[in-house]
XYZ file of C-alpha atoms in Angstrom:
787
model
C 0.000 0.000 0.000
C 1.245 3.456 -0.905
C 2.412 5.675 1.976
C 1.053 9.003 0.731
C 2.772 11.001 3.488
C 6.198 9.719 2.460
C 5.312 10.161 -1.213
C 4.373 13.808 -0.560
C 7.611 14.456 1.343
C 9.565 13.064 -1.594
C 7.637 15.128 -4.171
C 8.132 18.260 -2.052
C 11.884 17.448 -1.898
C 11.837 17.548 1.878
C 14.803 15.138 1.852
C 16.893 17.846 0.120
C 15.927 20.327 2.841
C 16.971 17.799 5.497
C 20.314 17.270 3.726
C 20.951 21.006 4.042
C 20.143 20.756 7.739
C 22.492 17.761 8.157
C 25.346 19.763 6.606
C 25.167 22.079 9.615
C 25.910 19.303 12.131
C 29.344 18.834 13.669
C 29.122 15.046 14.003
C 27.555 11.987 12.425
C 26.300 10.969 15.836
C 24.505 14.305 16.164
C 22.744 13.608 12.843
C 21.722 10.109 13.989
C 20.410 11.538 17.255
C 18.395 14.188 15.371
C 16.930 11.626 12.959
C 15.920 9.325 15.795
C 14.432 11.997 18.048
C 13.000 14.471 15.520
C 12.596 13.045 12.020
C 11.520 9.474 12.785
C 8.863 10.393 15.353
C 5.761 12.578 15.544
C 6.522 15.557 17.759
C 3.897 17.060 20.030
C 3.245 20.780 19.879
C 4.797 21.251 23.342
C 7.965 19.446 22.197
C 8.277 21.600 19.077
C 7.760 24.831 21.006
C 10.364 23.714 23.555
C 12.917 23.154 20.778
C 12.069 26.549 19.261
C 12.744 28.187 22.638
C 16.113 26.395 22.753
C 16.939 27.744 19.289
C 15.893 31.281 20.191
C 17.978 31.248 23.368
C 20.985 29.660 21.641
C 20.892 32.331 18.928
C 20.887 35.013 21.660
C 23.669 33.142 23.473
C 25.942 33.191 20.408
C 25.409 36.939 19.926
C 26.462 37.627 23.524
C 29.109 34.904 23.887
C 30.493 34.016 20.420
C 33.234 31.872 22.016
C 30.677 29.463 23.500
C 31.437 26.257 21.578
C 29.943 22.826 21.003
C 32.840 20.865 19.530
C 33.422 17.387 20.956
C 30.544 15.087 20.020
C 31.707 11.465 20.106
C 29.798 8.187 19.875
C 30.955 5.661 22.464
C 28.155 3.133 21.836
C 30.519 0.642 20.158
C 32.345 0.193 23.458
C 29.525 0.657 25.959
C 28.146 -2.883 25.657
C 31.645 -4.395 25.868
C 32.977 -2.550 28.902
C 31.944 -5.381 31.241
C 33.831 -8.030 29.213
C 36.876 -9.288 31.112
C 40.193 -7.871 29.837
C 38.414 -5.683 27.266
C 40.487 -2.655 26.244
C 39.170 0.634 24.804
C 41.775 2.099 22.376
C 43.611 5.116 23.702
C 42.307 7.414 20.916
C 38.694 6.597 21.846
C 39.355 7.247 25.534
C 40.972 10.545 24.535
C 37.856 11.513 22.519
C 35.667 10.500 25.467
C 37.703 12.821 27.673
C 37.112 15.705 25.239
C 33.369 14.987 25.270
C 33.222 14.926 29.082
C 35.271 18.126 29.282
C 32.786 19.827 26.919
C 29.937 18.724 29.216
C 31.847 20.217 32.159
C 32.486 23.496 30.314
C 28.806 23.871 29.358
C 27.611 23.251 32.914
C 30.237 25.653 34.297
C 29.265 28.354 31.801
C 25.566 28.260 32.681
C 26.347 28.097 36.375
C 28.280 31.356 36.110
C 26.188 33.236 33.516
C 24.114 36.236 34.543
C 21.682 36.201 31.576
C 19.120 34.191 33.502
C 15.955 35.496 31.853
C 17.222 35.293 28.256
C 18.688 31.792 28.724
C 16.206 30.294 31.175
C 15.453 27.058 29.260
C 19.080 26.387 28.289
C 20.169 26.992 31.884
C 17.611 24.471 33.053
C 18.790 21.990 30.404
C 22.399 22.440 31.505
C 21.513 22.024 35.161
C 19.522 18.782 35.083
C 22.413 16.542 33.973
C 24.602 15.150 36.763
C 28.310 15.744 36.323
C 30.836 13.438 38.036
C 34.324 14.948 38.321
C 35.920 11.534 38.988
C 35.375 10.347 35.393
C 37.337 13.136 33.693
C 39.902 13.216 36.502
C 40.765 9.543 35.962
C 40.946 9.937 32.167
C 43.235 12.968 32.499
C 45.392 11.081 35.018
C 46.158 8.496 32.350
C 45.879 10.339 28.981
C 47.760 13.556 28.139
C 46.506 16.487 26.000
C 47.962 14.857 22.841
C 46.053 11.603 23.307
C 49.039 9.586 24.583
C 49.310 7.516 27.770
C 51.235 9.510 30.384
C 54.461 8.099 31.806
C 53.022 8.856 35.238
C 50.117 6.474 34.604
C 52.144 3.733 36.322
C 55.498 3.354 38.018
C 56.497 0.538 35.629
C 55.718 2.631 32.517
C 57.809 5.504 33.822
C 60.782 3.134 34.417
C 60.427 1.563 30.948
C 60.377 4.951 29.216
C 63.364 6.197 31.217
C 65.296 3.066 30.150
C 64.200 3.610 26.524
C 65.617 7.142 26.579
C 68.882 5.840 28.017
C 69.147 3.031 25.428
C 68.302 5.447 22.597
C 71.137 7.708 23.746
C 73.541 4.742 23.778
C 72.363 3.708 20.276
C 72.934 7.210 18.939
C 76.454 7.362 20.432
C 77.404 3.877 19.164
C 76.054 4.569 15.674
C 77.923 7.892 15.516
C 81.191 6.078 16.326
C 80.547 3.454 13.640
C 79.601 6.155 11.122
C 82.778 8.173 11.775
C 84.925 5.042 11.453
C 83.294 4.167 8.126
C 83.833 7.724 6.891
C 87.539 7.595 7.720
C 87.939 4.266 5.942
C 86.217 5.620 2.827
C 83.763 2.740 2.678
C 80.552 4.869 2.857
C 78.359 5.672 -0.098
C 77.616 9.368 -0.644
C 74.192 9.087 1.123
C 76.075 7.849 4.252
C 73.122 6.585 6.303
C 69.476 5.572 6.086
C 66.638 3.946 8.053
C 65.617 0.334 7.523
C 63.163 -1.699 9.648
C 63.020 1.298 12.021
C 66.785 1.044 12.618
C 69.583 3.413 11.617
C 71.918 1.757 9.090
C 75.130 2.616 7.258
C 74.965 3.058 3.478
C 78.087 1.191 2.258
C 79.490 0.676 -1.187
C 78.833 -2.999 -1.954
C 82.521 -3.643 -2.579
C 83.266 -2.943 1.080
C 80.357 -4.846 2.663
C 82.734 -7.352 4.311
C 85.032 -4.656 5.631
C 82.687 -3.653 8.459
C 81.088 -5.919 11.063
C 77.323 -5.917 11.146
C 74.090 -7.246 9.607
C 72.959 -6.303 6.093
C 69.269 -5.367 6.303
C 68.701 -4.224 2.709
C 70.389 -3.271 -0.553
C 69.632 -0.947 -3.471
C 67.965 -2.235 -6.647
C 71.228 -1.819 -8.566
C 73.155 -3.710 -5.891
C 75.741 -0.901 -5.630
C 74.652 0.072 -2.087
C 74.116 -2.155 0.935
C 72.418 -1.000 4.145
C 74.183 -2.442 7.170
C 73.334 -2.269 10.845
C 76.707 -1.925 12.591
C 77.587 -4.570 15.175
C 77.916 -1.890 17.878
C 74.160 -1.137 17.748
C 72.674 -4.596 17.145
C 72.429 -5.579 20.788
C 71.256 -2.151 21.832
C 68.545 -2.090 19.123
C 67.380 -5.529 20.195
C 67.135 -4.316 23.762
C 65.220 -1.242 22.578
C 62.785 -3.462 20.641
C 62.189 -5.514 23.748
C 61.512 -2.322 25.702
C 58.984 -1.309 23.016
C 57.159 -4.583 23.586
C 57.310 -4.111 27.357
C 55.902 -0.573 26.925
C 53.029 -1.876 24.766
C 52.214 -4.553 27.358
C 52.264 -1.989 30.171
C 50.075 0.465 28.209
C 47.601 -2.324 27.482
C 47.529 -3.152 31.185
C 46.908 0.512 32.088
C 44.147 0.848 29.468
C 42.569 -2.394 30.676
C 42.381 -0.962 34.201
C 40.995 2.329 32.862
C 38.399 0.423 30.800
C 37.282 -1.407 33.932
C 36.949 1.982 35.632
C 34.865 3.340 32.732
C 32.488 0.362 33.033
C 31.182 1.835 36.289
C 30.150 4.992 34.384
C 28.671 3.525 31.213
C 25.141 4.824 31.937
C 26.513 8.304 32.591
C 28.713 8.137 29.484
C 25.624 7.300 27.407
C 23.810 10.285 28.910
C 26.790 12.532 28.143
C 26.969 11.531 24.476
C 23.192 11.994 24.087
C 23.475 15.350 25.838
C 26.187 16.558 23.463
C 24.311 15.172 20.436
C 21.286 17.258 21.462
C 23.496 20.344 21.708
C 24.780 19.489 18.227
C 21.154 19.418 17.008
C 20.444 22.832 18.548
C 23.510 24.508 17.054
C 22.872 22.866 13.655
C 19.298 24.184 13.459
C 20.468 27.689 14.387
C 23.173 27.532 11.707
C 20.591 26.335 9.173
C 18.317 29.234 10.163
C 21.155 31.645 9.353
C 21.809 29.890 6.007
C 18.242 30.438 4.799
C 17.832 33.870 6.447
C 14.958 32.244 8.313
C 13.211 32.593 11.642
C 11.402 30.644 14.325
C 7.687 30.456 13.523
C 4.762 30.627 15.891
C 2.405 27.661 15.876
C -1.201 28.714 15.317
C -4.449 27.667 13.664
C -3.966 29.417 10.311
C -1.153 30.411 7.952
C 0.056 33.970 8.463
C 3.273 34.313 6.491
C 5.420 37.377 5.913
C 8.165 37.369 3.283
C 8.107 33.593 2.883
C 10.162 31.802 0.234
C 11.122 28.302 -0.864
C 14.149 27.157 1.246
C 15.960 25.369 -1.580
C 15.340 28.249 -3.963
C 16.677 30.648 -1.329
C 19.877 28.604 -0.938
C 20.329 28.451 -4.706
C 19.892 32.183 -5.195
C 22.340 32.907 -2.351
C 24.875 30.654 -4.031
C 24.277 32.278 -7.446
C 24.174 35.795 -5.921
C 20.695 36.367 -7.323
C 17.437 37.201 -5.540
C 14.202 35.398 -4.764
C 10.756 37.023 -4.684
C 9.067 36.325 -1.313
C 5.316 36.243 -0.762
C 2.851 37.183 1.968
C -0.142 35.004 2.756
C -2.769 35.099 5.489
C -5.640 32.675 5.934
C -8.347 34.821 7.500
C -10.667 33.249 10.068
C -13.124 30.872 8.406
C -11.063 30.325 5.228
C -10.066 26.743 4.383
C -9.352 26.706 0.635
C -6.929 28.844 -1.374
C -7.009 28.524 -5.178
C -3.956 29.957 -6.940
C -4.219 30.690 -10.668
C -2.177 32.540 -13.242
C 0.133 31.933 -16.206
C 2.375 28.912 -16.697
C 5.880 29.188 -15.215
C 4.624 32.056 -13.049
C 5.427 30.462 -9.673
C 2.150 28.739 -8.715
C 3.764 25.345 -8.083
C 6.715 26.877 -6.212
C 4.297 28.738 -3.912
C 2.254 25.566 -3.377
C 5.343 23.501 -2.547
C 6.687 26.232 -0.273
C 3.529 26.060 1.851
C 3.818 22.261 2.047
C 7.490 22.481 3.034
C 6.815 25.086 5.723
C 4.239 22.727 7.216
C 6.718 19.804 7.175
C 9.568 21.909 8.583
C 7.407 23.096 11.472
C 6.379 19.483 12.222
C 10.093 18.676 12.712
C 10.951 21.822 14.719
C 13.038 23.296 11.857
C 13.216 27.100 11.424
C 11.356 28.311 8.350
C 12.361 30.680 5.524
C 10.054 33.548 6.482
C 10.055 36.756 8.475
C 9.832 36.602 12.262
C 6.407 36.190 13.896
C 5.094 34.230 10.910
C 2.465 31.676 11.934
C 2.266 28.080 10.672
C -0.371 25.502 11.695
C 0.721 22.129 13.056
C -0.723 19.514 10.684
C -1.078 15.830 11.530
C -1.215 14.937 7.800
C 0.307 16.731 4.830
C -0.669 14.986 1.606
C -0.237 16.287 -1.923
C -1.437 15.575 -5.439
C 1.779 16.761 -7.065
C 2.950 15.784 -10.543
C 2.511 12.505 -12.410
C 1.281 9.770 -10.045
C 1.045 7.094 -12.734
C 1.668 3.619 -11.274
C 3.158 1.102 -13.736
C 3.393 -1.500 -10.974
C -0.373 -1.342 -10.305
C -1.186 -0.750 -13.987
C -2.900 2.542 -13.175
C -3.036 5.626 -15.390
C -2.183 9.080 -14.085
C -5.812 10.006 -13.570
C -6.647 6.642 -11.960
C -3.782 7.164 -9.536
C -5.149 10.645 -8.769
C -8.590 9.232 -8.051
C -7.149 6.658 -5.645
C -5.189 9.410 -3.897
C -8.278 11.663 -3.711
C -10.251 8.812 -2.196
C -7.565 8.433 0.499
C -7.648 12.186 1.159
C -11.416 12.198 1.641
C -11.196 9.265 4.067
C -8.494 10.768 6.300
C -9.590 14.432 6.033
C -9.956 16.342 9.312
C -9.259 19.815 10.673
C -5.589 18.898 11.229
C -4.966 17.999 7.571
C -3.230 19.975 4.835
C -3.969 18.920 1.249
C -2.039 20.196 -1.769
C -3.364 19.994 -5.350
C -1.155 21.030 -8.251
C -2.980 21.673 -11.544
C -6.276 20.531 -10.049
C -8.716 19.013 -12.557
C -5.992 18.033 -14.990
C -5.534 14.545 -16.463
C -8.949 13.902 -18.048
C -11.709 15.629 -20.053
C -11.559 19.291 -18.850
C -15.320 19.611 -18.315
C -15.591 16.401 -16.309
C -12.214 16.859 -14.602
C -13.163 20.268 -13.195
C -16.539 18.955 -12.002
C -14.919 15.965 -10.286
C -12.279 18.165 -8.690
C -14.933 20.568 -7.361
C -16.878 17.687 -5.871
C -13.762 16.356 -4.113
C -12.970 19.838 -2.756
C -16.491 20.196 -1.357
C -16.202 16.850 0.412
C -12.821 17.690 1.979
C -13.998 21.184 2.953
C -16.863 19.615 4.912
C -14.158 18.246 7.268
C -12.613 21.731 7.800
C -9.264 20.683 6.303
C -6.867 23.275 4.857
C -6.502 23.020 1.061
C -4.063 24.779 -1.307
C -4.718 24.227 -5.018
C -3.386 25.571 -8.302
C -5.478 25.483 -11.487
C -6.075 26.944 -14.927
C -9.757 25.954 -15.053
C -12.254 28.810 -15.036
C -14.904 26.657 -13.318
C -12.603 26.081 -10.349
C -11.651 29.781 -10.277
C -15.349 30.643 -10.111
C -15.835 28.015 -7.418
C -13.146 29.685 -5.274
C -15.090 32.950 -5.546
C -18.476 31.421 -4.740
C -17.989 30.215 -1.148
C -17.376 31.989 2.152
C -14.697 29.489 3.234
C -12.576 29.874 0.080
C -10.476 32.646 -1.439
C -8.378 33.218 -4.525
C -4.879 34.354 -5.378
C -2.977 34.796 -8.600
C 0.604 35.005 -9.777
C 1.124 38.438 -11.332
C 2.085 38.837 -14.973
C 3.570 41.782 -16.876
C 1.151 42.126 -19.769
C 3.449 44.653 -21.499
C 6.573 42.501 -21.533
C 4.480 39.296 -21.376
C 6.694 37.938 -18.576
C 5.747 36.432 -15.187
C 6.592 38.566 -12.110
C 6.614 35.601 -9.657
C 4.575 37.684 -7.196
C 1.580 36.287 -5.333
C -1.438 38.597 -5.235
C -4.238 37.581 -2.878
C -7.859 38.505 -3.553
C -8.636 37.690 -7.189
C -8.113 34.703 -9.493
C -5.691 35.299 -12.366
C -5.799 34.943 -16.106
C -3.815 32.122 -17.709
C -2.701 34.520 -20.482
C -2.976 31.615 -22.943
C -3.488 33.732 -26.060
C -1.127 36.527 -24.902
C 1.734 34.091 -24.419
C 0.949 32.415 -27.763
C 1.281 35.795 -29.497
C 4.581 36.453 -27.751
C 5.912 33.090 -28.883
C 5.088 34.073 -32.473
C 2.328 31.566 -33.059
C 0.409 32.108 -36.305
C -2.124 34.946 -35.798
C -4.871 33.110 -37.716
C -4.369 30.036 -35.555
C -4.707 32.130 -32.369
C -7.832 33.844 -33.718
C -9.359 30.473 -34.625
C -8.511 29.116 -31.133
C -10.299 32.055 -29.524
C -13.346 31.388 -31.713
C -13.351 27.683 -30.868
C -13.109 28.397 -27.108
C -16.340 28.667 -25.188
C -17.300 32.326 -25.425
C -18.277 32.540 -21.739
C -14.885 31.241 -20.590
C -13.026 33.595 -22.914
C -15.059 36.518 -21.535
C -14.313 35.336 -17.984
C -10.583 35.133 -18.719
C -10.688 38.623 -20.251
C -12.501 39.881 -17.185
C -9.787 38.357 -14.980
C -7.185 40.062 -17.153
C -8.905 43.434 -16.619
C -9.257 42.827 -12.876
C -5.593 41.868 -12.631
C -4.557 45.017 -14.502
C -6.784 47.112 -12.266
C -5.303 45.493 -9.187
C -1.779 46.295 -10.399
C -2.791 49.906 -10.971
C -4.274 50.038 -7.470
C -1.097 48.466 -6.086
C 1.015 51.160 -7.760
C -1.315 53.870 -6.458
C -1.051 52.367 -2.987
C 2.745 52.424 -3.237
C 2.671 56.075 -4.275
C 0.290 56.933 -1.437
C 2.490 55.097 1.065
C 5.532 56.958 -0.256
C 3.700 60.296 -0.003
C 2.513 59.416 3.490
C 6.076 58.621 4.577
C 7.307 61.932 3.153
C 4.511 63.796 4.953
C 5.359 62.030 8.207
C 9.017 62.956 7.764
C 8.097 66.591 7.038
C 5.791 66.648 10.053
C 8.521 65.158 12.222
C 11.036 67.737 10.943
C 8.503 70.533 11.501
C 7.784 69.349 15.044
C 11.495 69.168 15.795
C 12.015 72.640 14.336
C 9.051 73.931 16.325
C 10.479 72.463 19.543
C 13.932 73.894 18.785
C 12.454 77.353 18.124
C 10.329 77.146 21.256
C 13.408 76.208 23.294
C 15.366 79.056 21.707
C 12.586 81.532 22.515
C 12.580 80.335 26.148
C 16.362 80.716 26.352
C 16.154 84.238 24.953
C 13.373 85.158 27.407
C 15.438 83.633 30.219
C 18.497 85.696 29.264
C 16.285 88.815 29.072
C 14.933 88.172 32.586
C 18.504 87.785 33.870
C 19.461 91.039 32.159
C 16.366 92.705 33.622
C 17.357 91.493 37.097
C 20.801 93.042 36.602
C 19.181 96.326 35.533
C 16.854 96.234 38.568
C 19.845 95.646 40.843
C 21.696 98.583 39.284
C 18.594 100.757 39.593
C 18.154 99.780 43.255
C 21.749 100.695 43.860
C 21.243 104.101 42.235
C 18.012 104.687 44.199
C 19.700 103.854 47.451
C 22.521 106.312 46.785
C 20.042 108.976 45.643
C 17.816 108.281 48.653
C 20.691 108.701 51.079
C 21.356 112.167 49.640
C 17.745 113.363 49.923
C 16.005 114.958 52.863
C 12.753 116.069 51.154
C 9.921 113.948 52.557
C 7.810 114.114 49.390
C 10.698 113.012 47.263
C 11.331 110.175 49.721
C 7.726 109.022 49.368
C 8.059 109.058 45.551
C 11.275 107.073 45.824
C 9.622 104.584 48.181
C 6.862 104.086 45.603
C 9.513 103.611 42.915
C 11.284 101.069 45.151
C 8.004 99.204 45.655
C 7.472 98.978 41.892
C 11.038 97.747 41.451
C 10.522 95.091 44.133
C 7.399 93.825 42.382
C 9.217 93.775 39.059
C 12.157 91.996 40.729
C 9.932 89.277 42.232
C 8.073 88.758 38.944
C 11.359 88.642 36.996
C 12.875 86.105 39.422
C 9.743 83.955 39.231
C 9.754 84.071 35.395
C 13.485 83.242 35.168
C 13.069 80.260 37.514
C 10.138 78.940 35.501
C 12.002 79.372 32.201
C 15.085 77.689 33.687
C 12.960 74.670 34.624
C 11.378 74.513 31.164
C 14.744 74.774 29.387
C 16.232 71.980 31.542
C 13.011 69.914 31.329
C 12.595 69.723 35.099
C 9.838 67.324 36.172
C 7.070 69.474 37.740
C 6.052 66.488 39.885
C 9.537 65.783 41.227
C 9.555 64.436 44.787
C 12.472 65.416 47.010
C 13.696 63.376 49.958
C 16.574 63.429 52.447
C 19.875 62.420 50.830
C 18.904 63.571 47.316
C 21.408 65.484 45.186
C 19.903 68.829 44.141
C 20.864 71.971 42.221
C 19.978 75.475 43.413
C 18.405 77.343 40.471
C 19.756 80.771 41.375
C 23.458 79.841 41.673
C 23.661 76.405 39.984
C 25.315 75.169 43.195
C 24.943 71.414 43.865
C 24.333 69.980 47.325
C 22.738 67.204 49.398
C 19.382 67.504 51.252
C 19.944 67.172 55.006
C 16.394 67.705 56.292
C 12.971 68.827 55.135
C 10.189 70.792 56.778
C 7.134 71.099 54.550
C 8.270 73.336 51.649
C 11.520 74.376 53.332
C 14.596 72.241 52.612
C 17.984 72.369 54.334
C 20.791 71.687 51.840
C 24.523 71.193 52.460
C 26.643 72.957 49.796
C 30.265 71.864 50.328
C 30.735 73.001 53.993
C 27.828 75.451 54.054
C 24.189 74.838 55.021
C 21.305 76.758 53.536
C 17.515 76.562 53.937
C 15.766 76.990 50.580
C 12.255 76.638 49.178
C 11.705 73.260 47.470
C 10.555 75.061 44.319
C 14.077 76.544 44.008
C 15.696 73.104 43.663
C 16.175 70.641 40.795
C 16.461 66.923 41.576
C 19.685 65.397 40.197
C 20.621 61.711 39.679
C 22.748 59.980 42.383
C 26.459 60.822 42.589
C 27.475 57.283 41.496
C 25.477 57.508 38.294
C 26.995 60.855 37.586
C 30.484 59.477 38.103
C 29.802 56.560 35.809
C 28.579 58.882 33.090
C 31.583 61.155 33.483
C 34.113 58.331 33.183
C 32.908 57.694 29.654
C 33.932 61.219 28.599
C 37.615 61.267 27.639
C 39.542 64.499 27.128
C 42.646 64.233 24.991
C 45.803 66.073 26.058
C 46.681 68.733 23.478
C 49.826 70.719 24.213
C 49.038 73.160 21.399
C 45.611 74.135 22.791
C 44.865 77.795 23.621
C 45.092 79.223 27.144
C 42.268 81.657 26.372
C 38.485 81.057 26.390
C 36.085 83.591 24.843
C 32.428 82.997 25.861
C 30.997 86.426 25.192
C 27.442 86.281 23.813
C 26.854 82.769 25.168
C 23.883 81.753 27.270
C 24.820 81.224 30.900
C 24.416 77.438 30.807
C 26.472 77.293 27.591
C 29.237 79.440 29.059
C 29.473 77.334 32.226
C 29.608 74.109 30.185
C 32.442 75.486 28.025
C 34.272 76.745 31.137
C 34.078 73.290 32.738
C 35.480 71.607 29.641
C 38.194 74.279 29.206
C 39.409 73.950 32.815
C 39.599 70.154 32.506
C 41.750 70.516 29.384
C 43.932 73.145 31.063
C 44.602 70.832 34.012
C 45.405 67.897 31.720
C 47.835 70.098 29.766
C 49.419 71.223 33.058
C 48.629 74.922 32.477
C 49.178 77.177 35.498
C 47.161 80.113 34.218
C 44.226 80.673 31.821
C 42.276 83.700 30.575
C 38.439 83.857 30.473
C 36.762 86.582 28.356
C 33.117 86.845 29.487
C 32.011 90.496 29.380
C 30.656 92.601 32.253
C 27.049 91.357 32.412
C 25.275 88.557 34.308
C 27.529 85.946 32.709
C 30.530 87.354 34.632
C 28.723 86.845 37.965
C 27.827 83.215 37.119
C 31.381 82.480 35.935
C 32.845 83.847 39.178
C 30.372 81.733 41.211
C 31.378 78.669 39.204
C 35.117 79.318 39.691
C 34.595 79.248 43.467
C 33.521 75.607 43.201
C 36.773 74.348 41.613
C 39.184 73.033 44.255
C 42.066 73.217 41.781
C 41.634 77.014 41.355
C 43.950 78.835 43.787
C 43.193 82.389 42.682
C 41.251 84.394 40.115
C 41.295 88.151 39.445
C 39.992 90.714 36.966
C 42.286 92.009 34.235
C 43.780 95.478 34.232
C 41.517 98.159 32.664
C 43.686 98.322 29.517
C 43.309 94.498 29.138
C 39.525 94.368 29.519
C 38.965 95.133 33.175
C 36.050 93.256 34.782
C 35.108 91.743 31.399
C 38.155 89.437 31.640
C 39.194 87.097 34.461
C 42.596 85.437 34.922
C 42.478 82.048 36.652
C 45.457 80.439 38.445
C 45.861 76.757 39.444
């Protein structure tokens, strides 16, 4: 009996997709593990979603810790069942590989034990934590095997003695051979090549005429017979002793490995768990690598298809290799839809789209990432069965259409809401009128079971059928009617024309033949196809209009954003200008008060004093209003939170002087603040809440000031806003200190800015003195600062 699921997988070329996945594995054992635990079994939804979480976390892990490696996956199964056999010995290279595997297990567990990314790696941390790790296993392997995969001399006392004796003998052999070689040189009996290696022994290369002149054993001779290779008598005994030591070493190593094998037998269950554990890690890393190869993502499992920028995985890999591009498609099954009928011209991409949907369903069933944009949704289907291509069965003596009918009968029997059925060129294979009617009947039967169906067709009756029901919808592959070329773009909403006569004209078919074919065609179907052509053209026009509207909307949004930013900048500039004006007004009020006081002191007329008192009262009101306005503007410019809540220990800034201090105590609206060594009680409305000192320090450490010996010792901040001038002063002083300057010159003018600069200079501990310049050098408009 035909297995239609396997047949569909083969026709969809799912095996080729799996081969691409297998290429991402690090080990054959990892592939076998994946086949056994993923491919050869039906995964539950919870199992698939768990794997997808692993993949998501592993992808994040590799972005944060690129050095995290899965590298030593080794299958030990061949030995596991033999470990209990008496005198059984595991080869040293396999024990070495086992040690690498166990060390990788240790490294993974150590990594997750020490990592701080607990939320992002929650599932992987849990996976790493559940496996028991026994330090004794790796410790014993490392006691015996070194980092090069050789048995250590320290593995046993006897082995150490044998190897020490071997070194001694080898030294004696080298000395004895050197003596024999020098003697042969002096006698002139050596051939020009002098020495060689035969049967793992150093030999003299003698001219054959002198082979009886030197004592020893001839081990070989050249093909011409002109050269004989002789082991000198002085080394024969020593080489024999060395060979015996080699055999003793092999026997001792075998004994050590036999003991180590017996030790490993106690851990065979744990060893099996370790190799399965590493094979699962190999599966995880392979799927993440495959996801990167296809530019894919991890889908969500839902009830309906909702795909964004989906494409055929094999086509994607091919285009990446050829440095070409693939046209993706979007597709959403709205609630209540169960059948999608795709129509359009030949070679326009209908079959590719159909197969892509089938492959995405199969890939999701096996927890494989899909070639689509993130957050795409794919249903989990129990059965995915397709009527794809020629199903003719020579073995059963069935025609193509008979094979289709048998397949359709199977589909109708197993149809349920968890089934996905694929029909390529539906209705084909028999008389068109009867074929379309039969196909429609089959679709109606399957739809009664709420299965999901994707079908491609050229038949007008089936296109009309897809438009006639509430649970079906149409799509078409777009076609450029000007160039008469397919665009390979899926357009959802309307069926598409087959462009039969258009393509025939492009191919240069006889015009009379085409005209006759149109006349022979059923007039109603020709009209329907023409109507589809018009609808398709209209849809393209609407699509272009939509693109233009979207482009215009984006430009408008950008202009609006730019306008808003400009408006905010202008508003901020206006506030800064008003703020500077209020500061200037306060200076003028102070000067006026000073003048009034002096004038008042010189007056004795009572009436004039009353007028001056009234003038003073007006000035006081103006002073209060100006101070209030400047404070409010200062808060707006610095975006002070109007709802800020102060508490003891907060860092704050006094608006009037920019001084920074710490709140010591609070009494309703009155706040006592410590500025350096001075306490002051201030209204809460006069203070700005600052971030903690530590945060400030952290932010400051990121700002680096380069030492520049050629930098100026003069700073000109005339015309600057106060906050700008202070910022430039701070930066300038830092640079001066780094350049080891002892004196700098600040040009600030004689207005309010001078007062603020002087106040700021008082806060620098490195400043030892500051003084105004001489009148000829600028007077009070210039300040010299000394460090």
